Amino acid sequence: MRFGRRSYLKGCVVGLGSTLSVAGVAGAQSAEQNEQQYGTVIDVVEAGADDEGDESITPVLREHVDDDTLLTFPPGRYYMDEQLRLTGFENVGFVGEDATLVPATYHEFDGPQYRLFRMGTSNTPGRELRFEGFDIDQTASDTGIRVLSAVVEDGLVVRNVFIRGVHDSGTWGPGWFDITDPDGRGLVERFCAADGGLHVDDTPNAGNMWRGPTGIGVDPNHRGTLVFDGCVLGGFPGTGLYASNETGRIDVDGGRFRNSGTASIRLGGATGTIRDATIVVDENPHDSNGQHAIRLDHGDQFALEGISIDIPQPNGDAIRIMNGVDTTSIVNSEISVADGLNNGIRIDPEAGATAIQDVDIEIDGSANAVQIHGQDAGAVDLQDVRITGDADGSTMRHAILCTRNGCRFDGLSVEQHGPNKRRGIELRGDDAAVVNSEFTTTHTPIVVNGADDVTIENCYANSVIDKSSLTIISNSGSVSLANNEFPDGVRDTR
């Protein structure tokens, strides 16, 4: 069945919930505004391009694309069986109006350059590129392809690109974007590939790629700022949105990301944000060994705000903060992890200072809602964090496990009523403080295990089965208690 552009846009809007509105999808710049930015405007059909999808349009595009030129695509279907490549350009645009691009199959495409548009390279990037208003029809078998590879110094605008059909050819994923100037900026808005991609072993390109395509990629040539606004990615076998760079900035605003291997969002770079995004892991379509919702690989500073993570089929942590990350904040967010052995938030031993504030974590599996590793990599502060769910204690006893020094827990609310000795928090790091918090857990709510210089003040801690409210294990040092309510008493084995 051939879907019209309007019906497909509506489907993307529904999938995003409140992130987008129909008016927002339709609110791209008018054709007249677009045309005023260019010295030359060419209607590709008037220039000889077939708009019925029978003959490749790449030769026509190649003949007419040039600096300070806009190519417009009237309503129609446009077949492409080889890539359009342009480097070192200045002010080039491609704008469709109810226009559908139809890639040739893997077997018929003039490869191995499996891209529709390759605009700029790391050695000869372009400048000022606009690409917007296209459906990509890859519903036919073996037609998955990289729609756009854009390497520009500054001035990238990609908007309203909707890819229909599973990426099933095993070639590169649909989008690749780099801003090479440290002061340059780019916007990728509503780039949607909701149907994801197949593992390479299930494609005609089997044996020529590891795992398979990544949905959107950013590589080490990126040094500026890229904003991904309202993008939608289904399950890709490589990664969903993957930024791997050293000095650039990545901002993810809104959007929906689902079921990719390794991570649905995976960031590395100097700095970055993820705001108001929804990430779901409810299927493992590629038999991936791990599917983190968000993985932060390396960088100076990351901020996560207003995110919603739902993992009804856990196969990775909701948020994994790796050793190469210096500082992270997670605020005003919701995390739900179903029955399994994966954590809500995991902070690796050498990951730096982390602040978690106003976060709800529902966890039903025998794992930690928050797992904090390391000793002196940087303080971790939890403030107004609420932990609920039916997690049991058979594998991980505690909702919060902290082995790091200098951590502070203020305003916690922990309710863990699951079986097998489920507990609240275990402190193994020195100079820890738990204040203004409430715990109701099956077994011991608070455990101090080998830690020294611990402060516990203004806390309520109740064990459902009447074990001690606080246990201090024999190898622990000083523990200061003040203004606490411990109905089950304190068990001190020092």
mmCIF file of N, CA and C in Angstrom, residues 235-325:
data_model
loop_
_atom_site.group_PDB
_atom_site.id
_atom_site.type_symbol
_atom_site.label_atom_id
_atom_site.label_comp_id
_atom_site.label_asym_id
_atom_site.label_seq_id
_atom_site.Cartn_x
_atom_site.Cartn_y
_atom_site.Cartn_z
ATOM 1 N N GLY A 235 14.115 0.547 15.959
ATOM 2 C CA GLY A 235 15.227 -0.287 16.375
ATOM 3 C C GLY A 235 16.238 -0.517 15.263
ATOM 4 N N PHE A 236 17.449 -0.005 15.465
ATOM 5 C CA PHE A 236 18.551 -0.256 14.548
ATOM 6 C C PHE A 236 19.568 -1.169 15.226
ATOM 7 N N PRO A 237 20.185 -2.083 14.471
ATOM 8 C CA PRO A 237 21.090 -3.056 15.102
ATOM 9 C C PRO A 237 22.392 -2.453 15.601
ATOM 10 N N GLY A 238 22.863 -1.359 14.974
ATOM 11 C CA GLY A 238 24.086 -0.733 15.455
ATOM 12 C C GLY A 238 23.803 0.093 16.694
ATOM 13 N N THR A 239 23.230 1.249 16.515
ATOM 14 C CA THR A 239 22.791 2.154 17.573
ATOM 15 C C THR A 239 21.667 2.995 16.987
ATOM 16 N N GLY A 240 20.883 3.636 17.835
ATOM 17 C CA GLY A 240 19.866 4.553 17.328
ATOM 18 C C GLY A 240 20.501 5.851 16.887
ATOM 19 N N LEU A 241 20.622 6.796 17.797
ATOM 20 C CA LEU A 241 21.358 8.038 17.564
ATOM 21 C C LEU A 241 22.725 7.885 18.221
ATOM 22 N N TYR A 242 23.798 7.945 17.412
ATOM 23 C CA TYR A 242 25.149 7.681 17.915
ATOM 24 C C TYR A 242 26.058 8.831 17.536
ATOM 25 N N ALA A 243 26.496 9.577 18.544
ATOM 26 C CA ALA A 243 27.444 10.669 18.337
ATOM 27 C C ALA A 243 28.760 10.285 18.987
ATOM 28 N N SER A 244 29.809 10.179 18.187
ATOM 29 C CA SER A 244 31.129 9.821 18.695
ATOM 30 C C SER A 244 32.129 10.855 18.218
ATOM 31 N N ASN A 245 32.384 11.859 19.060
ATOM 32 C CA ASN A 245 33.313 12.918 18.704
ATOM 33 C C ASN A 245 33.996 13.394 19.974
ATOM 34 N N GLU A 246 34.980 14.256 19.831
ATOM 35 C CA GLU A 246 35.763 14.685 20.989
ATOM 36 C C GLU A 246 35.456 16.117 21.421
ATOM 37 N N THR A 247 35.155 16.998 20.481
ATOM 38 C CA THR A 247 35.079 18.417 20.815
ATOM 39 C C THR A 247 33.729 19.052 20.513
ATOM 40 N N GLY A 248 32.836 18.367 19.845
ATOM 41 C CA GLY A 248 31.576 18.974 19.450
ATOM 42 C C GLY A 248 30.505 18.874 20.522
ATOM 43 N N ARG A 249 29.387 19.539 20.245
ATOM 44 C CA ARG A 249 28.230 19.540 21.134
ATOM 45 C C ARG A 249 27.050 18.895 20.417
ATOM 46 N N ILE A 250 26.286 18.088 21.166
ATOM 47 C CA ILE A 250 25.085 17.447 20.656
ATOM 48 C C ILE A 250 23.936 17.751 21.598
ATOM 49 N N ASP A 251 22.840 18.288 21.059
ATOM 50 C CA ASP A 251 21.630 18.528 21.843
ATOM 51 C C ASP A 251 20.486 17.722 21.233
ATOM 52 N N VAL A 252 19.847 16.903 22.050
ATOM 53 C CA VAL A 252 18.687 16.125 21.621
ATOM 54 C C VAL A 252 17.468 16.718 22.298
ATOM 55 N N ASP A 253 16.572 17.291 21.516
ATOM 56 C CA ASP A 253 15.362 17.929 22.033
ATOM 57 C C ASP A 253 14.146 17.128 21.587
ATOM 58 N N GLY A 254 13.461 16.508 22.539
ATOM 59 C CA GLY A 254 12.266 15.754 22.219
ATOM 60 C C GLY A 254 12.582 14.531 21.378
ATOM 61 N N GLY A 255 11.564 14.001 20.772
ATOM 62 C CA GLY A 255 11.726 12.843 19.910
ATOM 63 C C GLY A 255 11.446 11.545 20.641
ATOM 64 N N ARG A 256 11.458 10.461 19.859
ATOM 65 C CA ARG A 256 11.165 9.128 20.379
ATOM 66 C C ARG A 256 12.173 8.142 19.787
ATOM 67 N N PHE A 257 12.748 7.322 20.659
ATOM 68 C CA PHE A 257 13.818 6.409 20.265
ATOM 69 C C PHE A 257 13.512 5.040 20.866
ATOM 70 N N ARG A 258 13.682 3.988 20.043
ATOM 71 C CA ARG A 258 13.130 2.701 20.465
ATOM 72 C C ARG A 258 13.983 1.520 19.998
ATOM 73 N N ASN A 259 14.370 0.648 20.932
ATOM 74 C CA ASN A 259 14.795 -0.737 20.665
ATOM 75 C C ASN A 259 16.074 -0.892 19.851
ATOM 76 N N SER A 260 16.964 0.087 19.865
ATOM 77 C CA SER A 260 18.211 -0.092 19.118
ATOM 78 C C SER A 260 19.234 -0.876 19.935
ATOM 79 N N GLY A 261 20.160 -1.520 19.221
ATOM 80 C CA GLY A 261 21.242 -2.228 19.871
ATOM 81 C C GLY A 261 22.253 -1.254 20.452
ATOM 82 N N THR A 262 23.012 -1.693 21.438
ATOM 83 C CA THR A 262 23.955 -0.897 22.215
ATOM 84 C C THR A 262 23.231 0.182 22.995
ATOM 85 N N ALA A 263 22.606 1.126 22.323
ATOM 86 C CA ALA A 263 21.821 2.166 22.986
ATOM 87 C C ALA A 263 20.904 2.821 21.972
ATOM 88 N N SER A 264 19.759 3.285 22.435
ATOM 89 C CA SER A 264 18.883 4.046 21.550
ATOM 90 C C SER A 264 19.392 5.467 21.372
ATOM 91 N N ILE A 265 20.043 6.027 22.412
ATOM 92 C CA ILE A 265 20.790 7.273 22.291
ATOM 93 C C ILE A 265 22.154 7.041 22.930
ATOM 94 N N ARG A 266 23.211 7.272 22.167
ATOM 95 C CA ARG A 266 24.577 7.057 22.655
ATOM 96 C C ARG A 266 25.407 8.292 22.306
ATOM 97 N N LEU A 267 25.886 8.987 23.339
ATOM 98 C CA LEU A 267 26.565 10.259 23.118
ATOM 99 C C LEU A 267 27.997 10.223 23.630
ATOM 100 N N GLY A 268 28.859 10.853 22.853
ATOM 101 C CA GLY A 268 30.217 11.164 23.265
ATOM 102 C C GLY A 268 30.593 12.489 22.629
ATOM 103 N N GLY A 269 31.265 13.344 23.379
ATOM 104 C CA GLY A 269 31.629 14.653 22.844
ATOM 105 C C GLY A 269 31.970 15.587 23.980
ATOM 106 N N ALA A 270 32.287 16.832 23.646
ATOM 107 C CA ALA A 270 32.662 17.776 24.681
ATOM 108 C C ALA A 270 31.506 18.018 25.642
ATOM 109 N N THR A 271 30.315 18.204 25.104
ATOM 110 C CA THR A 271 29.157 18.493 25.942
ATOM 111 C C THR A 271 27.890 18.134 25.184
ATOM 112 N N GLY A 272 26.804 17.980 25.915
ATOM 113 C CA GLY A 272 25.557 17.640 25.255
ATOM 114 C C GLY A 272 24.396 17.636 26.212
ATOM 115 N N THR A 273 23.190 17.663 25.649
ATOM 116 C CA THR A 273 21.962 17.604 26.432
ATOM 117 C C THR A 273 20.983 16.645 25.778
ATOM 118 N N ILE A 274 20.130 16.065 26.610
ATOM 119 C CA ILE A 274 18.975 15.303 26.134
ATOM 120 C C ILE A 274 17.790 15.826 26.921
ATOM 121 N N ARG A 275 16.827 16.432 26.231
ATOM 122 C CA ARG A 275 15.689 17.044 26.905
ATOM 123 C C ARG A 275 14.379 16.541 26.303
ATOM 124 N N ASP A 276 13.466 16.172 27.178
ATOM 125 C CA ASP A 276 12.077 15.857 26.786
ATOM 126 C C ASP A 276 11.993 14.736 25.763
ATOM 127 N N ALA A 277 12.952 13.843 25.770
ATOM 128 C CA ALA A 277 12.928 12.709 24.852
ATOM 129 C C ALA A 277 12.263 11.511 25.517
ATOM 130 N N THR A 278 11.686 10.646 24.698
ATOM 131 C CA THR A 278 11.082 9.396 25.163
ATOM 132 C C THR A 278 11.870 8.233 24.581
ATOM 133 N N ILE A 279 12.296 7.319 25.455
ATOM 134 C CA ILE A 279 13.058 6.155 25.018
ATOM 135 C C ILE A 279 12.357 4.903 25.536
ATOM 136 N N VAL A 280 12.141 3.948 24.662
ATOM 137 C CA VAL A 280 11.415 2.722 25.006
ATOM 138 C C VAL A 280 12.240 1.517 24.560
ATOM 139 N N VAL A 281 12.330 0.517 25.433
ATOM 140 C CA VAL A 281 12.908 -0.774 25.053
ATOM 141 C C VAL A 281 11.866 -1.834 25.392
ATOM 142 N N ASP A 282 11.150 -2.297 24.374
ATOM 143 C CA ASP A 282 10.122 -3.306 24.590
ATOM 144 C C ASP A 282 10.265 -4.482 23.633
ATOM 145 N N GLU A 283 11.406 -4.537 22.938
ATOM 146 C CA GLU A 283 11.647 -5.632 21.995
ATOM 147 C C GLU A 283 13.140 -5.688 21.707
ATOM 148 N N ASN A 284 13.636 -6.896 21.414
ATOM 149 C CA ASN A 284 15.026 -7.078 21.010
ATOM 150 C C ASN A 284 15.043 -7.683 19.605
ATOM 151 N N PRO A 285 14.817 -6.854 18.588
ATOM 152 C CA PRO A 285 14.632 -7.395 17.238
ATOM 153 C C PRO A 285 15.906 -7.934 16.605
ATOM 154 N N HIS A 286 17.086 -7.635 17.181
ATOM 155 C CA HIS A 286 18.340 -8.035 16.541
ATOM 156 C C HIS A 286 19.163 -8.977 17.413
ATOM 157 N N ASP A 287 18.550 -9.540 18.452
ATOM 158 C CA ASP A 287 19.258 -10.399 19.407
ATOM 159 C C ASP A 287 20.501 -9.710 19.949
ATOM 160 N N SER A 288 20.365 -8.454 20.323
ATOM 161 C CA SER A 288 21.485 -7.680 20.853
ATOM 162 C C SER A 288 21.828 -8.153 22.259
ATOM 163 N N ASN A 289 23.128 -8.101 22.590
ATOM 164 C CA ASN A 289 23.568 -8.458 23.926
ATOM 165 C C ASN A 289 23.198 -7.395 24.949
ATOM 166 N N GLY A 290 23.017 -6.166 24.519
ATOM 167 C CA GLY A 290 22.640 -5.089 25.420
ATOM 168 C C GLY A 290 21.916 -3.999 24.667
ATOM 169 N N GLN A 291 20.921 -3.424 25.305
ATOM 170 C CA GLN A 291 20.143 -2.329 24.715
ATOM 171 C C GLN A 291 19.923 -1.254 25.780
ATOM 172 N N HIS A 292 20.949 -0.494 26.096
ATOM 173 C CA HIS A 292 20.762 0.620 27.016
ATOM 174 C C HIS A 292 19.816 1.630 26.368
ATOM 175 N N ALA A 293 18.990 2.256 27.171
ATOM 176 C CA ALA A 293 18.169 3.341 26.631
ATOM 177 C C ALA A 293 19.064 4.523 26.274
ATOM 178 N N ILE A 294 19.865 4.984 27.256
ATOM 179 C CA ILE A 294 20.822 6.062 27.034
ATOM 180 C C ILE A 294 22.184 5.605 27.531
ATOM 181 N N ARG A 295 23.191 5.811 26.715
ATOM 182 C CA ARG A 295 24.565 5.526 27.132
ATOM 183 C C ARG A 295 25.418 6.753 26.848
ATOM 184 N N LEU A 296 26.060 7.257 27.890
ATOM 185 C CA LEU A 296 26.981 8.383 27.764
ATOM 186 C C LEU A 296 28.396 7.833 27.794
ATOM 187 N N ASP A 297 29.116 7.980 26.680
ATOM 188 C CA ASP A 297 30.419 7.330 26.534
ATOM 189 C C ASP A 297 31.565 8.145 27.119
ATOM 190 N N HIS A 298 31.671 9.404 26.712
ATOM 191 C CA HIS A 298 32.776 10.250 27.156
ATOM 192 C C HIS A 298 32.409 11.698 26.877
ATOM 193 N N GLY A 299 32.996 12.606 27.654
ATOM 194 C CA GLY A 299 32.724 14.012 27.435
ATOM 195 C C GLY A 299 32.882 14.809 28.713
ATOM 196 N N ASP A 300 32.858 16.133 28.562
ATOM 197 C CA ASP A 300 33.050 17.021 29.705
ATOM 198 C C ASP A 300 31.783 17.158 30.543
ATOM 199 N N GLN A 301 30.641 17.339 29.878
ATOM 200 C CA GLN A 301 29.435 17.648 30.635
ATOM 201 C C GLN A 301 28.199 17.256 29.846
ATOM 202 N N PHE A 302 27.311 16.533 30.507
ATOM 203 C CA PHE A 302 26.035 16.160 29.909
ATOM 204 C C PHE A 302 24.905 16.519 30.864
ATOM 205 N N ALA A 303 23.787 16.978 30.292
ATOM 206 C CA ALA A 303 22.598 17.308 31.075
ATOM 207 C C ALA A 303 21.401 16.583 30.476
ATOM 208 N N LEU A 304 20.708 15.797 31.296
ATOM 209 C CA LEU A 304 19.500 15.087 30.895
ATOM 210 C C LEU A 304 18.342 15.680 31.683
ATOM 211 N N GLU A 305 17.297 16.107 30.970
ATOM 212 C CA GLU A 305 16.202 16.795 31.637
ATOM 213 C C GLU A 305 14.873 16.447 30.978
ATOM 214 N N GLY A 306 13.887 16.127 31.798
ATOM 215 C CA GLY A 306 12.547 15.871 31.286
ATOM 216 C C GLY A 306 12.434 14.632 30.432
ATOM 217 N N ILE A 307 13.316 13.675 30.625
ATOM 218 C CA ILE A 307 13.284 12.472 29.794
ATOM 219 C C ILE A 307 12.355 11.426 30.403
ATOM 220 N N SER A 308 11.830 10.567 29.544
ATOM 221 C CA SER A 308 10.983 9.458 29.964
ATOM 222 C C SER A 308 11.541 8.179 29.380
ATOM 223 N N ILE A 309 11.886 7.244 30.255
ATOM 224 C CA ILE A 309 12.453 5.965 29.823
ATOM 225 C C ILE A 309 11.552 4.847 30.318
ATOM 226 N N ASP A 310 11.107 4.008 29.400
ATOM 227 C CA ASP A 310 10.247 2.871 29.741
ATOM 228 C C ASP A 310 10.888 1.608 29.185
ATOM 229 N N ILE A 311 11.187 0.664 30.077
ATOM 230 C CA ILE A 311 11.870 -0.564 29.658
ATOM 231 C C ILE A 311 11.055 -1.765 30.129
ATOM 232 N N PRO A 312 9.991 -2.103 29.411
ATOM 233 C CA PRO A 312 9.219 -3.279 29.799
ATOM 234 C C PRO A 312 9.926 -4.600 29.507
ATOM 235 N N GLN A 313 10.976 -4.581 28.641
ATOM 236 C CA GLN A 313 11.760 -5.785 28.366
ATOM 237 C C GLN A 313 13.234 -5.454 28.565
ATOM 238 N N PRO A 314 13.718 -5.458 29.811
ATOM 239 C CA PRO A 314 15.087 -4.992 30.080
ATOM 240 C C PRO A 314 16.149 -5.841 29.394
ATOM 241 N N ASN A 315 17.082 -5.154 28.757
ATOM 242 C CA ASN A 315 18.234 -5.790 28.119
ATOM 243 C C ASN A 315 19.391 -4.797 28.119
ATOM 244 N N GLY A 316 19.548 -4.086 29.222
ATOM 245 C CA GLY A 316 20.533 -3.034 29.354
ATOM 246 C C GLY A 316 20.029 -2.037 30.379
ATOM 247 N N ASP A 317 20.905 -1.189 30.857
ATOM 248 C CA ASP A 317 20.507 -0.198 31.847
ATOM 249 C C ASP A 317 19.698 0.916 31.191
ATOM 250 N N ALA A 318 18.856 1.556 31.999
ATOM 251 C CA ALA A 318 18.113 2.696 31.470
ATOM 252 C C ALA A 318 19.073 3.827 31.116
ATOM 253 N N ILE A 319 19.988 4.146 32.036
ATOM 254 C CA ILE A 319 21.021 5.151 31.779
ATOM 255 C C ILE A 319 22.349 4.582 32.243
ATOM 256 N N ARG A 320 23.308 4.542 31.352
ATOM 257 C CA ARG A 320 24.662 4.069 31.678
ATOM 258 C C ARG A 320 25.628 5.224 31.469
ATOM 259 N N ILE A 321 26.318 5.629 32.541
ATOM 260 C CA ILE A 321 27.301 6.702 32.481
ATOM 261 C C ILE A 321 28.667 6.061 32.545
ATOM 262 N N MET A 322 29.415 6.147 31.449
ATOM 263 C CA MET A 322 30.672 5.426 31.313
ATOM 264 C C MET A 322 31.834 6.196 31.942
ATOM 265 N N ASN A 323 32.987 5.525 32.014
ATOM 266 C CA ASN A 323 34.155 6.070 32.709
ATOM 267 C C ASN A 323 34.654 7.387 32.137
ATOM 268 N N GLY A 324 34.452 7.630 30.847
ATOM 269 C CA GLY A 324 35.021 8.815 30.224
ATOM 270 C C GLY A 324 34.211 10.081 30.393
ATOM 271 N N VAL A 325 33.137 10.046 31.163
ATOM 272 C CA VAL A 325 32.277 11.218 31.341
ATOM 273 C C VAL A 325 32.711 11.977 32.593
#
